[in-house]
JSON list of C-alpha atoms in Angstrom, two decimals:
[
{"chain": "A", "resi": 127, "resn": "UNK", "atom": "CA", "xyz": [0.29, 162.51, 189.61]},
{"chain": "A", "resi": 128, "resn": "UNK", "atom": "CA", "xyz": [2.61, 160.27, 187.16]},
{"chain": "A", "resi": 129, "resn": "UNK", "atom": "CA", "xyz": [3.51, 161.71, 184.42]},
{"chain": "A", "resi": 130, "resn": "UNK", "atom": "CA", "xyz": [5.35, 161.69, 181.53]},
{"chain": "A", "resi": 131, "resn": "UNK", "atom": "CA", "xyz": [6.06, 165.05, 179.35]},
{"chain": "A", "resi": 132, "resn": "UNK", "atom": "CA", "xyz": [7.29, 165.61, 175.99]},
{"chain": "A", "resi": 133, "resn": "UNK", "atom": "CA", "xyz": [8.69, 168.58, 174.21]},
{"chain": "A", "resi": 134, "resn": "UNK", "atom": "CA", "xyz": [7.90, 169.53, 171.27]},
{"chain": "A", "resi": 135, "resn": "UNK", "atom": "CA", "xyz": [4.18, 168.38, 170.58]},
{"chain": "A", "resi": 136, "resn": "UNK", "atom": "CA", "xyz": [5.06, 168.70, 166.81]},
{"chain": "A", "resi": 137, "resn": "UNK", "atom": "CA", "xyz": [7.99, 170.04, 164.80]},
{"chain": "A", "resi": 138, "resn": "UNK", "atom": "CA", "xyz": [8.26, 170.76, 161.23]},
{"chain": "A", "resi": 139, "resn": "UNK", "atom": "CA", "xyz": [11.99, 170.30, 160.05]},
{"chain": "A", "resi": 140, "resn": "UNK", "atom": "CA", "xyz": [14.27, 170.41, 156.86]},
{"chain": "A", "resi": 141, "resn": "UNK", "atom": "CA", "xyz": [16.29, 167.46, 155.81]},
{"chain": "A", "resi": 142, "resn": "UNK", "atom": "CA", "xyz": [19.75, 167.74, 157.15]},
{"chain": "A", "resi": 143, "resn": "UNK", "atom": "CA", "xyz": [18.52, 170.21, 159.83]},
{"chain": "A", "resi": 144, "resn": "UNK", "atom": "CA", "xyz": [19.24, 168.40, 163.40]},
{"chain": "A", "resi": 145, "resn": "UNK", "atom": "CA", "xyz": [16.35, 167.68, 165.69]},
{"chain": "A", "resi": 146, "resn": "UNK", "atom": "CA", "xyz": [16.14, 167.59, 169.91]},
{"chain": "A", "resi": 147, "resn": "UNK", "atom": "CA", "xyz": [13.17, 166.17, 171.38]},
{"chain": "A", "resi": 148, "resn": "UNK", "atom": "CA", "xyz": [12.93, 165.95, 175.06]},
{"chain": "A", "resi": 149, "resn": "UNK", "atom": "CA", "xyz": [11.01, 163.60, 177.45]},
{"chain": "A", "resi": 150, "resn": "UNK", "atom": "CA", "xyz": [10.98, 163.85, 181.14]},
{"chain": "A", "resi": 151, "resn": "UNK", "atom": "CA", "xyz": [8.92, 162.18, 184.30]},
{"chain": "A", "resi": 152, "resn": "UNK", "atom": "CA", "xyz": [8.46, 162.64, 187.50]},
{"chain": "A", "resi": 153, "resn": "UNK", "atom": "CA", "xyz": [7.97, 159.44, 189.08]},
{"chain": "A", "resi": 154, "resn": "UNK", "atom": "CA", "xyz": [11.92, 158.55, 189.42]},
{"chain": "A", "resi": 155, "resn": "UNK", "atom": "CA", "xyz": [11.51, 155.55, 186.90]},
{"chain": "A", "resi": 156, "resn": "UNK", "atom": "CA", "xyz": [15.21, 154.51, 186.36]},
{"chain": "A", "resi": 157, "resn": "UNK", "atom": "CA", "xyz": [14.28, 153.28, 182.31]},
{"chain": "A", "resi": 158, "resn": "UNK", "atom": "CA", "xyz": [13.19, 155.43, 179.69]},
{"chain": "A", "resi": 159, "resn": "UNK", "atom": "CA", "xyz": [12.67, 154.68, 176.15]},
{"chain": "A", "resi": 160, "resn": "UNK", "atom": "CA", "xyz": [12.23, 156.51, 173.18]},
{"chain": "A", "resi": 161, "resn": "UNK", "atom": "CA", "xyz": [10.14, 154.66, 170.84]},
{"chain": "A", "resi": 162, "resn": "UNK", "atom": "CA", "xyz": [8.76, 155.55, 166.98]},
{"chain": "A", "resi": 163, "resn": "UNK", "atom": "CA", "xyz": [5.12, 154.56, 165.56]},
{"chain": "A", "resi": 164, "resn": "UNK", "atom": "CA", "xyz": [4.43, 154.56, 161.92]},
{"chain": "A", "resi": 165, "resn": "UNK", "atom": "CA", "xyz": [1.41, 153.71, 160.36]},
{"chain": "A", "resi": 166, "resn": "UNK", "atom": "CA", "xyz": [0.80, 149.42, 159.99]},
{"chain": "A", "resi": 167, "resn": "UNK", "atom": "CA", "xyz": [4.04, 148.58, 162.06]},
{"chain": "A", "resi": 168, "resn": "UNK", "atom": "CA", "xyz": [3.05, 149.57, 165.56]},
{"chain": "A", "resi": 169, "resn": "UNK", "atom": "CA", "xyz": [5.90, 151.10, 168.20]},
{"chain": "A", "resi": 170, "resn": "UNK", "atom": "CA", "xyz": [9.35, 150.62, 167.39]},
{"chain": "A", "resi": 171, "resn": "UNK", "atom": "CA", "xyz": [12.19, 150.78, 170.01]},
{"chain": "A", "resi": 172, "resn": "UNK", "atom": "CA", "xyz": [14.98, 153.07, 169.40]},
{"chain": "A", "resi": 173, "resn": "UNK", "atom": "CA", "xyz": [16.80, 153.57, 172.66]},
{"chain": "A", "resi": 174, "resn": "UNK", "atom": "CA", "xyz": [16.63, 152.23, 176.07]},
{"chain": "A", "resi": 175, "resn": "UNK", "atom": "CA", "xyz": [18.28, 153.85, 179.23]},
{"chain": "A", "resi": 176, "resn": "UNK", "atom": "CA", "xyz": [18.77, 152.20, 182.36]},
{"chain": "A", "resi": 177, "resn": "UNK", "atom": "CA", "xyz": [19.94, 155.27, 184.38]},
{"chain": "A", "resi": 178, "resn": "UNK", "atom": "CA", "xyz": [22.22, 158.41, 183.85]},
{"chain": "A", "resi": 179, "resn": "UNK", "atom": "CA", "xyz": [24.35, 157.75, 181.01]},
{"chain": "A", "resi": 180, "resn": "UNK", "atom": "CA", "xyz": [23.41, 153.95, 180.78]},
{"chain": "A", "resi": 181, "resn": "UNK", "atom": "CA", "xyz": [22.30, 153.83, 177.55]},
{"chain": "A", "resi": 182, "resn": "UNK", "atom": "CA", "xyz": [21.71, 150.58, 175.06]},
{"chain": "A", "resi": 183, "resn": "UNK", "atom": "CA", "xyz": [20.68, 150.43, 171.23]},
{"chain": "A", "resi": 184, "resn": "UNK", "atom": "CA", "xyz": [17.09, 149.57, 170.30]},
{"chain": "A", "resi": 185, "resn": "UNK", "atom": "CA", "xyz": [15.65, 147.53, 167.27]},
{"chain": "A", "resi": 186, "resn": "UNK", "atom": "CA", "xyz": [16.30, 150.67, 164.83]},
{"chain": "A", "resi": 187, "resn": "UNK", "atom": "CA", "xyz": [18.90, 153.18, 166.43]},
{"chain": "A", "resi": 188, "resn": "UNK", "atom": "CA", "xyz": [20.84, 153.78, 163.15]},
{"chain": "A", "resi": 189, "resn": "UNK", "atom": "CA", "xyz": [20.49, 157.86, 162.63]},
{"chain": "A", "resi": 190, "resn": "UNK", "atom": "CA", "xyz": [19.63, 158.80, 166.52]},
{"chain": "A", "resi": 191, "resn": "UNK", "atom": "CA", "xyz": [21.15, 159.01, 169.88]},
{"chain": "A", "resi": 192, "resn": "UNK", "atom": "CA", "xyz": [20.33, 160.19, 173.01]},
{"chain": "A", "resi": 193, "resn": "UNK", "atom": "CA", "xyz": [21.57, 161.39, 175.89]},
{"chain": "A", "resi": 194, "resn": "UNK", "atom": "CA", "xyz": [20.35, 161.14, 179.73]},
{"chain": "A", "resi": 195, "resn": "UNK", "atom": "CA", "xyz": [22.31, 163.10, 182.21]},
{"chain": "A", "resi": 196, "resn": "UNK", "atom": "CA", "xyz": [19.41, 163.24, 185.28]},
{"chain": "A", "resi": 197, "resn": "UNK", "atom": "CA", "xyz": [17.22, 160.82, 185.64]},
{"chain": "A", "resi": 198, "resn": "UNK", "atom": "CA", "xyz": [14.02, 162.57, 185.13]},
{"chain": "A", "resi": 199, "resn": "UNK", "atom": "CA", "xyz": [15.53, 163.73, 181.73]},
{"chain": "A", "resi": 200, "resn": "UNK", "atom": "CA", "xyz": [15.95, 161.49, 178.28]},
{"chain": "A", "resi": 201, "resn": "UNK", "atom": "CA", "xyz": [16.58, 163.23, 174.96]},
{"chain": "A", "resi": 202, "resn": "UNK", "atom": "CA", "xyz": [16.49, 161.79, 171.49]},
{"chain": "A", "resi": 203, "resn": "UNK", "atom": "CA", "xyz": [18.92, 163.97, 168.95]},
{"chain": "A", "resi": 204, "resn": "UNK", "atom": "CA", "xyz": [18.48, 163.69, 165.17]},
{"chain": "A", "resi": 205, "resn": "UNK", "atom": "CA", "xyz": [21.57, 164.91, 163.74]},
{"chain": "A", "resi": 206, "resn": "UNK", "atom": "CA", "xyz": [20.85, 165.50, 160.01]},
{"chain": "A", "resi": 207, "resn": "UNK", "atom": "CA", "xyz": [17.27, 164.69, 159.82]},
{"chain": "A", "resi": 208, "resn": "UNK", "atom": "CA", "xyz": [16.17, 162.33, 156.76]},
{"chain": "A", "resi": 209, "resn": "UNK", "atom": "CA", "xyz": [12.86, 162.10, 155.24]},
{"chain": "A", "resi": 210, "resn": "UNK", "atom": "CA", "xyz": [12.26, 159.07, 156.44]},
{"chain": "A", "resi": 211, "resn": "UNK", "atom": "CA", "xyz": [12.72, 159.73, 159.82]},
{"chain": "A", "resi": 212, "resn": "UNK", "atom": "CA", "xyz": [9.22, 161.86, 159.73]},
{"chain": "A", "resi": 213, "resn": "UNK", "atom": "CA", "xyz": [7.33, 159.71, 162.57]},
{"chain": "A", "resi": 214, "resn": "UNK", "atom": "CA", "xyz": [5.44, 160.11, 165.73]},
{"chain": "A", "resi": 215, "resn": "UNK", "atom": "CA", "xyz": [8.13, 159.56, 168.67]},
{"chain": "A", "resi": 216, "resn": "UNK", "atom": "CA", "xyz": [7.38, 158.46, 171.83]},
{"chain": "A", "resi": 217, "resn": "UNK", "atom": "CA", "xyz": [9.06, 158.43, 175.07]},
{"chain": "A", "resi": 218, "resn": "UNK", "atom": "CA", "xyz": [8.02, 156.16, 177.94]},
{"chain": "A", "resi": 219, "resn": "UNK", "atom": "CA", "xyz": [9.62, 154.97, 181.31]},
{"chain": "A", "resi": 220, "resn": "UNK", "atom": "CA", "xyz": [9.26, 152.31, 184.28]},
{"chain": "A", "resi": 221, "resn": "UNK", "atom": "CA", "xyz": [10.78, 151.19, 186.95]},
{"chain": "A", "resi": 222, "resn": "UNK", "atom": "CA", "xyz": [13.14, 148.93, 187.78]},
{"chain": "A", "resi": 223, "resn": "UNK", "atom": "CA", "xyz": [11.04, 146.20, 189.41]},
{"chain": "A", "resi": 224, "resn": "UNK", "atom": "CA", "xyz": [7.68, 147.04, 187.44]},
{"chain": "A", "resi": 225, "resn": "UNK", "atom": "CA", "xyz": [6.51, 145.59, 183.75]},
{"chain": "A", "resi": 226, "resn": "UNK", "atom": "CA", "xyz": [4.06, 148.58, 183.28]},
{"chain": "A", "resi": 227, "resn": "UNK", "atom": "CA", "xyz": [5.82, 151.57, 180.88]},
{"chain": "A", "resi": 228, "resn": "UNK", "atom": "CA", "xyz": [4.45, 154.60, 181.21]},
{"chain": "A", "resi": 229, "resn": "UNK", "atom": "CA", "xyz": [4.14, 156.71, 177.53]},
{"chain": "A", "resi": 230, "resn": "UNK", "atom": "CA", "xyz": [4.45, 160.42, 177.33]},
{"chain": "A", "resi": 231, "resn": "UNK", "atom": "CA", "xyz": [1.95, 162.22, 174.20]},
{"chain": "A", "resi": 232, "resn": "UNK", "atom": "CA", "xyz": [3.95, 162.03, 171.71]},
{"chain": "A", "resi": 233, "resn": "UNK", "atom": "CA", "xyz": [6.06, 164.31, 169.35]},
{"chain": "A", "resi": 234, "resn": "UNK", "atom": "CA", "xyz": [4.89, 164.53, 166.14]},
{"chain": "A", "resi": 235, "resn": "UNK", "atom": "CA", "xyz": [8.23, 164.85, 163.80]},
{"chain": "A", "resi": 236, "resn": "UNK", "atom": "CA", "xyz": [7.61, 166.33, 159.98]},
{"chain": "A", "resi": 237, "resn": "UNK", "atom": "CA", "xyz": [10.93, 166.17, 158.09]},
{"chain": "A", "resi": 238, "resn": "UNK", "atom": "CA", "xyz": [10.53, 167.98, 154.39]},
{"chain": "B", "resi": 142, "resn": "UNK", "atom": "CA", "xyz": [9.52, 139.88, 164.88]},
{"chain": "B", "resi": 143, "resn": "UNK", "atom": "CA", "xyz": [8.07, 138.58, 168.25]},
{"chain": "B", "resi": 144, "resn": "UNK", "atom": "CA", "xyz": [4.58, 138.50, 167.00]},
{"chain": "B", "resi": 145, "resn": "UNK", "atom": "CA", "xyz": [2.74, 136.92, 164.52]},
{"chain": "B", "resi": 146, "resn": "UNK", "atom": "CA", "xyz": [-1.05, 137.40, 163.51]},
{"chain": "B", "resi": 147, "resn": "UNK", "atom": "CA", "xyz": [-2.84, 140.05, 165.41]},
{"chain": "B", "resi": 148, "resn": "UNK", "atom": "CA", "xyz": [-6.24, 138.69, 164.33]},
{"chain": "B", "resi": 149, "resn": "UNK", "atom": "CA", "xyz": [-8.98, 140.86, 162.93]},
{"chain": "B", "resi": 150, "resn": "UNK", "atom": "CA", "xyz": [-6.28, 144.56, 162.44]},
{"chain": "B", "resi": 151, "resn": "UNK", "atom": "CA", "xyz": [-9.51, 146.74, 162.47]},
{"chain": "B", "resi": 152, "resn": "UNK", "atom": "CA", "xyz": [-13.69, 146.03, 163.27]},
{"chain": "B", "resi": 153, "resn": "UNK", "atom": "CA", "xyz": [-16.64, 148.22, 163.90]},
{"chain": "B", "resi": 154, "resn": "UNK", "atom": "CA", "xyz": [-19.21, 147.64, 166.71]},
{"chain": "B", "resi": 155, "resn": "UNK", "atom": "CA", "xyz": [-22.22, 149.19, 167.62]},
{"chain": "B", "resi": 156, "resn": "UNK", "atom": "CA", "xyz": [-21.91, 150.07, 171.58]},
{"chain": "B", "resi": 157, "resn": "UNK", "atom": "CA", "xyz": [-23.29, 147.10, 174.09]},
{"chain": "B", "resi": 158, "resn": "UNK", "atom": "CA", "xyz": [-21.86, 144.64, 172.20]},
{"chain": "B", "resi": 159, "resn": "UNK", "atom": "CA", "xyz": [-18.76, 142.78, 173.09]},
{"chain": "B", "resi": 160, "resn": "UNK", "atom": "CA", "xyz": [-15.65, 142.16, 171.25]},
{"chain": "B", "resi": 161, "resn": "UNK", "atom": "CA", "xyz": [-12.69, 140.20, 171.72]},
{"chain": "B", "resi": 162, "resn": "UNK", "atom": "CA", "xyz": [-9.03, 140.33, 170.25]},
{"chain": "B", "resi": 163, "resn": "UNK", "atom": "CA", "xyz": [-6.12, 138.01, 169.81]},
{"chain": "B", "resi": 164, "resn": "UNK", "atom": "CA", "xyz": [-2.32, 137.65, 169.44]},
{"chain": "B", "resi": 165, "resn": "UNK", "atom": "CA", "xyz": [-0.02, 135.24, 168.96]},
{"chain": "B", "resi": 166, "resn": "UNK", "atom": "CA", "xyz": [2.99, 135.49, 169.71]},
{"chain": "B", "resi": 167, "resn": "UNK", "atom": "CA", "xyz": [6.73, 133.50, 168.53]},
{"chain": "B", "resi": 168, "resn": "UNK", "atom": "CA", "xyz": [8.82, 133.01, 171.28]},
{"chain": "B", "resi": 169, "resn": "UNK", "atom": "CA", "xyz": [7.71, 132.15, 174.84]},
{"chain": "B", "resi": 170, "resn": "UNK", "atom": "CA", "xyz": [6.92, 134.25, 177.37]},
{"chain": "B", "resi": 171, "resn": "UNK", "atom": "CA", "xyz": [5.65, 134.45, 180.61]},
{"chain": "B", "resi": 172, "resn": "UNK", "atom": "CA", "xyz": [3.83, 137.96, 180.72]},
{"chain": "B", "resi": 173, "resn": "UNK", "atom": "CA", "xyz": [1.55, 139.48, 178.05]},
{"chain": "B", "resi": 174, "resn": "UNK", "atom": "CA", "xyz": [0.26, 143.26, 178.58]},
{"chain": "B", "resi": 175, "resn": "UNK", "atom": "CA", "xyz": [-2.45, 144.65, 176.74]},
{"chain": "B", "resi": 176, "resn": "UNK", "atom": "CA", "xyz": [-2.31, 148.97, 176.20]},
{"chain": "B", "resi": 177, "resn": "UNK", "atom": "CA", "xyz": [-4.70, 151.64, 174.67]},
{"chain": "B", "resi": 178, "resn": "UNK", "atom": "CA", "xyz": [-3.87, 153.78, 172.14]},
{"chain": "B", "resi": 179, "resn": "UNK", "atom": "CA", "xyz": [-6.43, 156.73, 172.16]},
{"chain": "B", "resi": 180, "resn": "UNK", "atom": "CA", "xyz": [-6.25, 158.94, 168.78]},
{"chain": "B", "resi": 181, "resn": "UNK", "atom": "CA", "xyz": [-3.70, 161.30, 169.49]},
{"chain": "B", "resi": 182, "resn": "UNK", "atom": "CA", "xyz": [-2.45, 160.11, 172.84]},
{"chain": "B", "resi": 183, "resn": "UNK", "atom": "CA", "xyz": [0.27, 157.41, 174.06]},
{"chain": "B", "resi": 184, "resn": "UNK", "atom": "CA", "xyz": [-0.58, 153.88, 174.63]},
{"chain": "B", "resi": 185, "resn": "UNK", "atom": "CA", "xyz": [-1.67, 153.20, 178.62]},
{"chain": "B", "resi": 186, "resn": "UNK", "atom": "CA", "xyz": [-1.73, 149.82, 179.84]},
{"chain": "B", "resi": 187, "resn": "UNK", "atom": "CA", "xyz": [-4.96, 148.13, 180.09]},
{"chain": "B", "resi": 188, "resn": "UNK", "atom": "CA", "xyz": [-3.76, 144.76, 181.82]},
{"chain": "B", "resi": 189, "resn": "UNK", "atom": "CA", "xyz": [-1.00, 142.83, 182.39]},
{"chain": "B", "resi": 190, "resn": "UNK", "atom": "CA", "xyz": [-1.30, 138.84, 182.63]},
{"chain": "B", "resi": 191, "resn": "UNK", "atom": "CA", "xyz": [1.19, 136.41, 183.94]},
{"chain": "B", "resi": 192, "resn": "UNK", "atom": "CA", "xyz": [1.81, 132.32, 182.30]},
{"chain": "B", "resi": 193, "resn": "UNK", "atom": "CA", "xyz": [0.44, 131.35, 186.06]},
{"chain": "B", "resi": 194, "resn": "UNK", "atom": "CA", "xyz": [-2.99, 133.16, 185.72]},
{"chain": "B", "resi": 195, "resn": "UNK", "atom": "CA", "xyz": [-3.86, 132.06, 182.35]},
{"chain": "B", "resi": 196, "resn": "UNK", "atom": "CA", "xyz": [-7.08, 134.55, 182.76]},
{"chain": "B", "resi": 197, "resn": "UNK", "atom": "CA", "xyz": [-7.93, 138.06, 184.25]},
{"chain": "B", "resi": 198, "resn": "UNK", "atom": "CA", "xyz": [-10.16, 140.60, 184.49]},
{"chain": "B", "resi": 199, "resn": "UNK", "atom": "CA", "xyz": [-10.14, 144.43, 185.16]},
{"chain": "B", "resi": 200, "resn": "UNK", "atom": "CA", "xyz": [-13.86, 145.48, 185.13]},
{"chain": "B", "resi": 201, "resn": "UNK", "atom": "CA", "xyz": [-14.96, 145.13, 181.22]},
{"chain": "B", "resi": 202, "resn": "UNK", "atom": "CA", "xyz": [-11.84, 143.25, 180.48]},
{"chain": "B", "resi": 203, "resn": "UNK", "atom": "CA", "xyz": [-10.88, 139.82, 180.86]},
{"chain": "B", "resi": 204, "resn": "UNK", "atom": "CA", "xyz": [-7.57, 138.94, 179.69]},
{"chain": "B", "resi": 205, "resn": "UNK", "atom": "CA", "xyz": [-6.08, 135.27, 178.48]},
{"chain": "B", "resi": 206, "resn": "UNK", "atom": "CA", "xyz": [-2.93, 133.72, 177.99]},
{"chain": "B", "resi": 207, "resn": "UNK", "atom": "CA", "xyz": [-2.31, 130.19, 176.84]},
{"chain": "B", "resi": 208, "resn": "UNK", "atom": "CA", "xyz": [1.35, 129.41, 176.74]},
{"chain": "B", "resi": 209, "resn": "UNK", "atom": "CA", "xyz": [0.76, 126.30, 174.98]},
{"chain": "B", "resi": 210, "resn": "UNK", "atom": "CA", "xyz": [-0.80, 127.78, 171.85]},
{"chain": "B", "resi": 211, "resn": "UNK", "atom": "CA", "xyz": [1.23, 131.06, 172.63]},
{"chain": "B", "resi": 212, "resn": "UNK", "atom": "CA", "xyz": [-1.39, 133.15, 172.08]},
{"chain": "B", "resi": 213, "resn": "UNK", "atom": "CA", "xyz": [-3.62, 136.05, 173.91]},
{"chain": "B", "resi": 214, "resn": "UNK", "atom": "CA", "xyz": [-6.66, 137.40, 173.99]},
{"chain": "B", "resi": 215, "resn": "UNK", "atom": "CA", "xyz": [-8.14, 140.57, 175.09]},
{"chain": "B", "resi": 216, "resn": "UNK", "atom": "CA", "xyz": [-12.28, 140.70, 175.55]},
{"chain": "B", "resi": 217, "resn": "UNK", "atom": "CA", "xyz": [-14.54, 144.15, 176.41]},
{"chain": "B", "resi": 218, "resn": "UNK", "atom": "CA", "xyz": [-17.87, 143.39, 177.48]},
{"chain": "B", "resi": 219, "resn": "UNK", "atom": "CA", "xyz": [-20.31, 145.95, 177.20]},
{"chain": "B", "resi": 220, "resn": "UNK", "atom": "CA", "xyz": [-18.37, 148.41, 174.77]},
{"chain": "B", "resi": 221, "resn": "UNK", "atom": "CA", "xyz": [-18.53, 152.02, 175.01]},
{"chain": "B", "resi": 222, "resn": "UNK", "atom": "CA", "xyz": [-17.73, 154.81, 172.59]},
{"chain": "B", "resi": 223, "resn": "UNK", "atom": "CA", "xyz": [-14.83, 155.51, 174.48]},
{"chain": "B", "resi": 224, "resn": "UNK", "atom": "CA", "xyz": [-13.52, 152.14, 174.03]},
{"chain": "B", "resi": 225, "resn": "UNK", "atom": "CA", "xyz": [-12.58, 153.37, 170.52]},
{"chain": "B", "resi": 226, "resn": "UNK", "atom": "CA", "xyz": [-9.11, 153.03, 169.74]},
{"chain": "B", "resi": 227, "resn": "UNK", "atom": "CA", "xyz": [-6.20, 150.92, 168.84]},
{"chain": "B", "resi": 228, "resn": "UNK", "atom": "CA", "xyz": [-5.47, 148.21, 171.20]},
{"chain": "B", "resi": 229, "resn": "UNK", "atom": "CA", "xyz": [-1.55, 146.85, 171.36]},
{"chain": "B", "resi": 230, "resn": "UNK", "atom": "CA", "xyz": [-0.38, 143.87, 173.08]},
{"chain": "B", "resi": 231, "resn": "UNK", "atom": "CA", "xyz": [3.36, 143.32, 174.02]},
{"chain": "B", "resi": 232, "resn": "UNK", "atom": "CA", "xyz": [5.50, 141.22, 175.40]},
{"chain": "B", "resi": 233, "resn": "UNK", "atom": "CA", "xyz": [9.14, 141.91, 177.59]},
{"chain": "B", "resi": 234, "resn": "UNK", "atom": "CA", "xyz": [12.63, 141.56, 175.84]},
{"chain": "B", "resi": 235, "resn": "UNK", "atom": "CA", "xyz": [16.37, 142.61, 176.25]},
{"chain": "B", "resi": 236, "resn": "UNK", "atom": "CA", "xyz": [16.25, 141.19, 179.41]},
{"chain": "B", "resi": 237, "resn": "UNK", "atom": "CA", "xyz": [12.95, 141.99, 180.64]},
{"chain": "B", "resi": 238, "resn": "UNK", "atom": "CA", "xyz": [13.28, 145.52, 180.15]},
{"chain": "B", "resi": 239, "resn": "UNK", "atom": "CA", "xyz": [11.94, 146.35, 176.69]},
{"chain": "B", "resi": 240, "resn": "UNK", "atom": "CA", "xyz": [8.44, 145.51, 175.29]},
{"chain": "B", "resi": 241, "resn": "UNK", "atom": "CA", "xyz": [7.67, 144.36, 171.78]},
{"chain": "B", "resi": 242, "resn": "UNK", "atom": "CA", "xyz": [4.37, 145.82, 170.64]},
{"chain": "B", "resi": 243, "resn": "UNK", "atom": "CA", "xyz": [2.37, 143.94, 168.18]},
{"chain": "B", "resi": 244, "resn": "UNK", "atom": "CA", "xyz": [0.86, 146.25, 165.01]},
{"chain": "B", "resi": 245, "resn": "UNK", "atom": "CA", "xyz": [-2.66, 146.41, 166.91]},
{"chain": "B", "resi": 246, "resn": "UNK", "atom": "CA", "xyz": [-6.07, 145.91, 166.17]},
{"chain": "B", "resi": 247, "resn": "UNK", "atom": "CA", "xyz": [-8.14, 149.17, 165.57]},
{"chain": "B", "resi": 248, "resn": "UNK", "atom": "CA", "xyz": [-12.03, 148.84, 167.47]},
{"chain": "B", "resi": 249, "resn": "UNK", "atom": "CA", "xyz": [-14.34, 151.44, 166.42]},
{"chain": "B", "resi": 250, "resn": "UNK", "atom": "CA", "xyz": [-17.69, 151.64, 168.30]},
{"chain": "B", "resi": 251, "resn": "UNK", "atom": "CA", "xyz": [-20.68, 153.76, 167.24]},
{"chain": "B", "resi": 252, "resn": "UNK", "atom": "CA", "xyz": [-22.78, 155.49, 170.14]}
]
């Protein structure tokens, strides 16, 4: 069964508190994406990652990065959360030779 | 941005009836994919349509593309409560790798 996880389902945090959210799959896609949806503007790419540590900027990367050391694996880190970084994240992933991304549930990120 | 007008961003049907959706879209492409977005859950493709097929269907759906008006459309026939939710499409960037999601277009269909 494809499948694509995420950890935590929501997570309350305080400004300047850092933040780990974690994303894996089990269907060996080499790209993952980590991806934020706020209300009127639709899904935003942050990161991209080709493979293990193969990583490229998004459209709004400024205050993340992530880090992918297995494939299955993709985490976004928040160091010194901000407000406005209170969002739903998701993470998705495909393969290589496939157009078809594959989205996880969703984190639900509250930053007071 | 890659898109431009998502027509009609939200609509209420009564179930049976059919309803379509469009997007245009800025700079060319050759694939447009249409996804799902249940409340609470992460978008799931619906259909993806090639420049070369300019229409196609998946059971209720049918699917259009016309590169020459760069635009898209995405029709349900027959809608279903269940059909309620918020309906993306996208396009590929960075190389083929990344999609561009447009704001969507929120169908809500009474039982």
């Amino acid at each position: 069964d494809m499948k694509v996880t995420q950890m935590p389902r929501y997570l309350i945090k305080r400004m300047g508190e850092n933040v780990l959210l974690e994303c894996g799959q089990d269907m060996s896609h080499e790209t993952m994406y980590w991806y934020r949806q706020d209300p009127g503007l639709g899904l935003q790419l942050i990161y991209i990652s080709y493979d293990v540590d193969s990583n490229s900027e998004g459209d709004i990367p400024k205050g993340y990065r992530v880090s992918r050391k297995k494939r299955e694996h993709f985490s976004l880190i928040l160091d010194s959360a901000k407000t406005n970084q209170t969002s739903v994240y998701f993470c998705a992933s495909s393969s290589a030779n496939q157009d078809t991304q594959y989205f996880g549930p969703g984190t639900r990120l509250l930053v007071l | 941005s890659q898109w431009g007008e998502e027509n009609l961003q939200a609509l209420s049907i009564q179930e049976g009836e059919d309803v379509t959706m469009n997007c245009s879209y800025k700079t060319y492409t050759t694939v447009v994919q249409w996804y799902r977005q249940k409340s609470g859950k992460g978008p799931a493709q619906l259909i993806l349509i090639r420049s070369n097929e300019r229409e196609k269907r998946s059971g209720r759906l049918r699917a259009t593309l016309d590169t020459s008006s760069q635009s898209s459309s995405l029709s349900i026939t027959g809608t279903l409560a269940t059909d309620t939710a918020v309906y993306f499409c996208a396009t590929l960037y960075q190389g083929g790798r990344a999609l561009i999601f447009g704001t969507g277009t929120t169908v809500s269909v009474s039982p």
